Amino acid sequence: MHDRTDAAPSDPSAPWEHHHRFDTGNAAAERGTRQVLVITLLMMAAEIVAGLVYGSMALLADGIHMSSHALAIGLSALAYASARRLADDPRYAFGTWKIEVLAGYTSAVLLVVVAILMAVGSIERLLSPEPIRYIEAMVVAGIGLVVNLVCALILGGAHGHEHGHGHAHGHGHPHGHEHGHGHDHAHPHDSDHPDHAAAPPADLNLRSAYVHVLTDAATSVLALVALAAGWLWGWSWLDPVLGLVGALVVLHWSRGLLGDSSRVLLDREMDHPVVDEIRAAIAAHGRDGATRLTDLHVWRIGRASHACTLVLVTDDARLTPAQVRAWLAAHEEIVHVTIEIHLRPAP
């Protein structure tokens, strides 16, 4: 049985020196998260102090929730900086994009913790009501809502300017044996392929910061509603009840972020549409079963970039990895391909 393993070097002028270019980094998002971090820290301190002084559980919960945002948004900013700083480190074989994804996953976990704390605090306040200074608390909650909306606009602007930035990683591969090894690279899409509805949002790290800001805005609105109802109609019980509602909202939004980020970190990509596209391309060019795909692995290495390894068994002695690569050329989201070909022995 004749075996061939190959992929094309990205630079023909340097056949054994090739470069990985994956869509990592988001300069606009990094600037935005830093700005939002400063604003969040200032408002966090104001809401926690006001909640304690004025006796509002909804306001105090909002402040505690915002403290988690300060940590999460700071983590997002740190992830961008770390991914950028380590982009040229050759030890990261497939780039540093997953540093950003890991930050998004950690932020989602923090959201779950905050939701639990909000629920516990609200239940305690239901069981042991305390007097609330409504006017003062509503003023601070209104300021908090304005701050959250400003932060949302900043991060929303960063999302609007989101672009993939590739980072080159050079790795030398001396030609010391009879089988050539290289890596094929295409230009990744700047955003998710329009046909790939199953793909997660392009920047999970930015999404995590955005979700934190939105959930904080939602809890600010709930706090205002509860305080207004208590001030106008004496419904003091509504304050902790809406604290529980806020906890459920936070849990709901964290669930999607946890699912998308964990799917990337665990390389659960074999249900992505690009997998079926690879199988279809091999089947369409395989000469009526003369070439069969026997093993395929696909995983994400950038916001819209995938790597794959595939093993083919064929009766065609002339089939080369370059031909197989040409079959897959239409799928630009595949930026790293390793192809192994096994020739069936004659009967």
XYZ file of C-alpha atoms in Angstrom:
347
model
C 0.000 0.000 0.000
C 1.436 3.317 -1.066
C 0.934 6.224 1.329
C 1.233 9.911 0.645
C 0.802 12.683 3.179
C 0.961 16.227 1.988
C -0.292 19.761 2.061
C 0.969 22.749 0.145
C 3.320 25.370 1.621
C 1.856 28.845 1.603
C 4.887 30.472 0.013
C 6.280 28.688 -3.066
C 9.490 30.698 -2.857
C 10.178 29.183 0.571
C 8.870 25.625 0.238
C 9.723 24.483 3.740
C 8.898 27.710 5.544
C 5.213 28.410 5.827
C 2.976 30.737 7.758
C -0.286 30.368 9.615
C -2.694 33.283 9.129
C -5.762 32.969 11.276
C -8.380 35.600 12.087
C -7.308 36.620 15.588
C -7.519 39.981 17.299
C -9.933 42.901 17.242
C -8.316 46.286 17.808
C -11.630 48.165 18.002
C -13.026 45.681 20.541
C -9.857 45.870 22.626
C -10.114 49.672 22.829
C -13.818 49.457 23.566
C -13.443 46.951 26.388
C -10.801 49.126 28.044
C -13.057 52.186 27.919
C -16.032 50.230 29.232
C -13.906 48.776 32.042
C -13.098 52.236 33.436
C -16.740 53.356 33.250
C -17.975 50.126 34.826
C -15.591 50.320 37.777
C -16.751 53.838 38.632
C -20.448 53.002 38.422
C -20.018 49.706 40.259
C -18.705 51.492 43.338
C -21.526 54.049 43.223
C -24.315 51.461 42.978
C -23.003 49.175 45.723
C -22.624 52.079 48.144
C -26.047 53.496 47.229
C -27.719 50.098 47.558
C -26.336 49.664 51.063
C -27.156 53.214 52.146
C -30.662 53.330 50.647
C -31.587 49.720 51.428
C -32.495 48.632 47.871
C -31.925 44.952 47.128
C -32.537 45.533 43.414
C -29.976 48.352 43.366
C -27.476 46.389 45.450
C -27.942 43.369 43.165
C -27.343 45.641 40.186
C -24.125 46.884 41.754
C -22.933 43.361 42.566
C -23.832 42.316 39.049
C -21.808 45.245 37.702
C -18.815 44.190 39.787
C -18.819 40.904 37.938
C -18.962 42.859 34.691
C -15.870 44.780 35.721
C -14.057 41.489 36.212
C -15.426 39.962 33.008
C -14.761 43.011 30.830
C -11.277 43.307 32.286
C -10.761 39.658 31.392
C -11.926 40.348 27.839
C -9.480 43.221 27.465
C -6.680 41.079 28.894
C -7.521 38.257 26.477
C -7.242 40.578 23.477
C -3.914 41.908 24.708
C -2.558 38.414 25.436
C -3.644 37.024 22.058
C -1.972 39.944 20.309
C 1.220 39.766 22.370
C 1.629 35.995 21.902
C 0.600 35.938 18.244
C 4.163 35.312 17.044
C 4.903 32.593 19.598
C 5.531 29.387 17.571
C 4.409 27.233 20.498
C 0.801 28.101 19.597
C 0.513 25.776 16.631
C -2.859 27.114 15.507
C -2.632 30.692 16.715
C -3.861 32.399 19.868
C -7.528 32.926 19.023
C -8.732 30.457 21.649
C -7.352 32.727 24.373
C -10.221 35.047 23.452
C -12.703 32.152 23.456
C -11.482 31.020 26.881
C -12.119 34.524 28.214
C -15.649 34.395 26.797
C -16.292 31.049 28.474
C -14.985 32.348 31.815
C -17.239 35.388 31.523
C -20.230 33.118 30.985
C -19.341 31.178 34.135
C -19.147 34.468 36.041
C -22.633 35.337 34.797
C -23.960 32.100 36.276
C -22.305 32.856 39.630
C -23.776 36.365 39.656
C -27.248 35.002 38.874
C -27.010 32.641 41.838
C -25.915 35.470 44.149
C -28.759 37.659 42.914
C -31.292 34.905 43.545
C -29.996 34.172 47.055
C -29.990 37.851 48.007
C -33.501 38.376 46.674
C -34.883 35.385 48.580
C -33.294 36.667 51.780
C -34.905 40.071 51.246
C -38.307 38.436 50.648
C -38.002 36.593 53.935
C -36.658 39.583 55.849
C -37.930 42.855 54.302
C -36.088 46.090 55.052
C -37.115 49.740 54.509
C -36.105 51.294 51.176
C -35.326 54.957 50.391
C -36.984 54.955 47.009
C -36.186 58.384 45.562
C -32.455 58.208 46.165
C -32.294 54.618 44.949
C -34.166 55.449 41.724
C -31.758 58.290 40.956
C -28.759 55.991 41.233
C -30.484 53.213 39.259
C -31.295 55.704 36.493
C -27.662 56.802 36.356
C -26.639 53.149 36.206
C -28.966 52.531 33.277
C -27.522 55.494 31.369
C -23.998 54.229 32.000
C -24.936 50.751 30.786
C -26.440 52.157 27.596
C -23.287 54.190 26.944
C -21.164 51.063 27.425
C -23.455 49.115 25.100
C -23.010 51.794 22.424
C -19.230 51.626 22.785
C -19.142 47.847 22.435
C -21.757 47.942 19.702
C -19.515 50.305 17.752
C -16.615 47.901 18.187
C -18.813 45.098 16.862
C -19.674 47.207 13.824
C -15.987 47.688 13.037
C -15.073 44.068 13.690
C -12.500 42.677 11.263
C -10.388 39.560 11.341
C -6.671 40.163 11.687
C -4.313 37.385 10.749
C -1.053 36.742 12.560
C 1.780 34.956 10.872
C 3.510 32.031 12.518
C 6.600 30.735 10.809
C 7.586 27.107 11.296
C 10.493 25.497 9.546
C 10.141 21.946 8.257
C 13.357 20.427 6.918
C 12.945 17.940 4.100
C 14.564 14.924 5.682
C 12.445 12.001 4.401
C 10.713 10.863 1.266
C 7.216 12.175 2.030
C 6.633 15.925 1.741
C 4.827 17.715 4.540
C 3.442 21.204 4.332
C 0.316 23.154 5.062
C -2.218 24.666 2.725
C -3.670 28.054 3.533
C -6.470 30.085 2.033
C -7.656 33.572 2.943
C -10.217 33.306 5.729
C -13.529 35.052 5.576
C -13.760 38.196 7.621
C -17.025 36.982 9.097
C -19.048 33.823 9.196
C -19.935 32.330 5.845
C -23.533 33.278 4.920
C -24.373 29.636 4.297
C -23.113 28.587 7.716
C -25.978 29.500 9.998
C -24.762 26.976 12.580
C -21.500 28.853 13.164
C -21.223 30.855 16.414
C -20.873 34.655 16.312
C -17.557 35.873 14.974
C -16.056 37.279 18.184
C -17.103 35.389 21.305
C -14.884 37.531 23.529
C -16.597 40.737 22.390
C -19.966 39.008 22.683
C -19.244 38.070 26.307
C -18.467 41.698 27.215
C -21.574 42.863 25.360
C -23.794 40.330 27.136
C -22.484 41.470 30.512
C -23.366 45.072 29.682
C -26.821 44.153 28.365
C -27.680 42.033 31.396
C -26.625 44.882 33.646
C -28.843 47.256 31.700
C -31.732 44.803 32.074
C -31.279 44.571 35.851
C -31.116 48.385 36.011
C -34.495 48.584 34.283
C -35.938 45.997 36.664
C -34.585 47.940 39.625
C -36.243 51.149 38.382
C -39.580 49.386 37.881
C -39.466 47.799 41.349
C -38.470 51.033 43.075
C -41.138 53.063 41.271
C -43.844 50.529 42.187
C -42.725 50.504 45.791
C -42.668 54.309 45.973
C -46.056 54.833 44.283
C -48.100 51.907 45.588
C -46.109 50.514 48.478
C -45.248 47.284 46.685
C -42.005 46.704 48.552
C -42.239 42.995 47.766
C -41.708 43.742 44.066
C -38.089 44.763 44.647
C -36.821 41.270 45.611
C -39.239 39.581 43.175
C -37.751 41.487 40.253
C -34.331 40.640 41.655
C -35.272 36.987 41.070
C -36.502 37.827 37.572
C -33.178 39.513 36.871
C -31.353 36.378 37.994
C -33.364 34.300 35.503
C -32.562 36.771 32.709
C -28.854 36.527 33.474
C -29.004 32.712 33.494
C -30.800 32.681 30.164
C -28.245 34.900 28.422
C -25.283 33.083 29.931
C -26.551 29.743 28.636
C -26.027 30.599 24.975
C -22.579 32.065 25.607
C -21.538 28.963 27.553
C -22.725 26.687 24.765
C -20.990 28.537 21.922
C -17.676 29.043 23.714
C -17.485 25.502 25.116
C -18.235 24.069 21.671
C -15.178 25.867 20.292
C -12.920 24.960 23.220
C -13.898 21.278 22.949
C -13.516 21.271 19.134
C -17.107 20.163 18.661
C -17.284 21.152 15.023
C -18.229 17.931 13.232
C -21.821 19.167 12.942
C -20.703 22.331 11.147
C -21.915 22.692 7.531
C -18.339 22.798 6.249
C -17.958 19.112 7.228
C -20.738 18.069 4.863
C -19.270 20.318 2.190
C -15.926 18.540 2.441
C -17.603 15.143 2.224
C -19.661 16.284 -0.769
C -16.585 17.638 -2.576
C -14.706 14.357 -2.129
C -17.718 12.301 -3.241
C -18.283 14.500 -6.310
C -14.693 14.159 -7.541
C -14.025 10.614 -6.377
C -14.700 8.904 -9.719
C -17.732 6.876 -8.715
C -16.272 5.483 -5.537
C -12.703 5.010 -6.755
C -11.672 7.442 -4.019
C -13.258 7.213 -0.585
C -12.966 9.435 2.443
C -12.167 7.144 5.378
C -11.272 9.649 8.119
C -12.042 13.335 8.606
C -11.399 15.745 11.465
C -12.421 19.413 11.369
C -11.878 22.002 14.061
C -12.040 25.791 14.386
C -8.804 27.776 14.643
C -10.170 31.276 14.103
C -13.420 33.184 14.223
C -14.266 31.999 10.702
C -11.330 29.684 9.986
C -11.127 25.903 10.151
C -8.408 23.291 9.931
C -8.964 19.741 8.768
C -7.159 16.458 8.323
C -8.516 13.863 5.939
C -7.537 10.354 4.894
C -8.416 8.993 1.453
C -8.262 5.460 0.081
C -8.121 5.352 -3.721
C -7.633 3.158 -6.786
C -6.263 6.137 -8.718
C -2.484 5.971 -8.698
C -2.306 9.448 -10.202
C -4.265 11.168 -7.453
C -2.181 13.744 -5.588
C -2.866 15.927 -2.531
C -2.714 18.965 -4.836
C -5.731 17.629 -6.725
C -7.656 17.032 -3.522
C -6.766 20.515 -2.396
C -8.190 21.889 -5.623
C -11.468 20.080 -4.877
C -11.691 22.004 -1.592
C -10.476 25.354 -2.932
C -13.976 26.828 -3.093
C -14.293 26.631 0.694
C -12.108 29.536 1.801
C -12.921 29.031 5.460
C -10.654 25.963 5.374
C -7.246 27.561 5.957
C -5.160 24.564 7.032
C -5.399 21.162 5.340
C -3.485 17.941 5.894
C -4.167 15.227 3.317
C -3.190 11.570 3.573
C -3.678 9.283 0.557
C -3.561 5.484 0.624
C -3.411 3.601 -2.680
C -5.223 0.265 -2.691
C -2.964 -2.624 -3.768
C -3.880 -4.374 -7.020
C -6.055 -7.507 -6.539
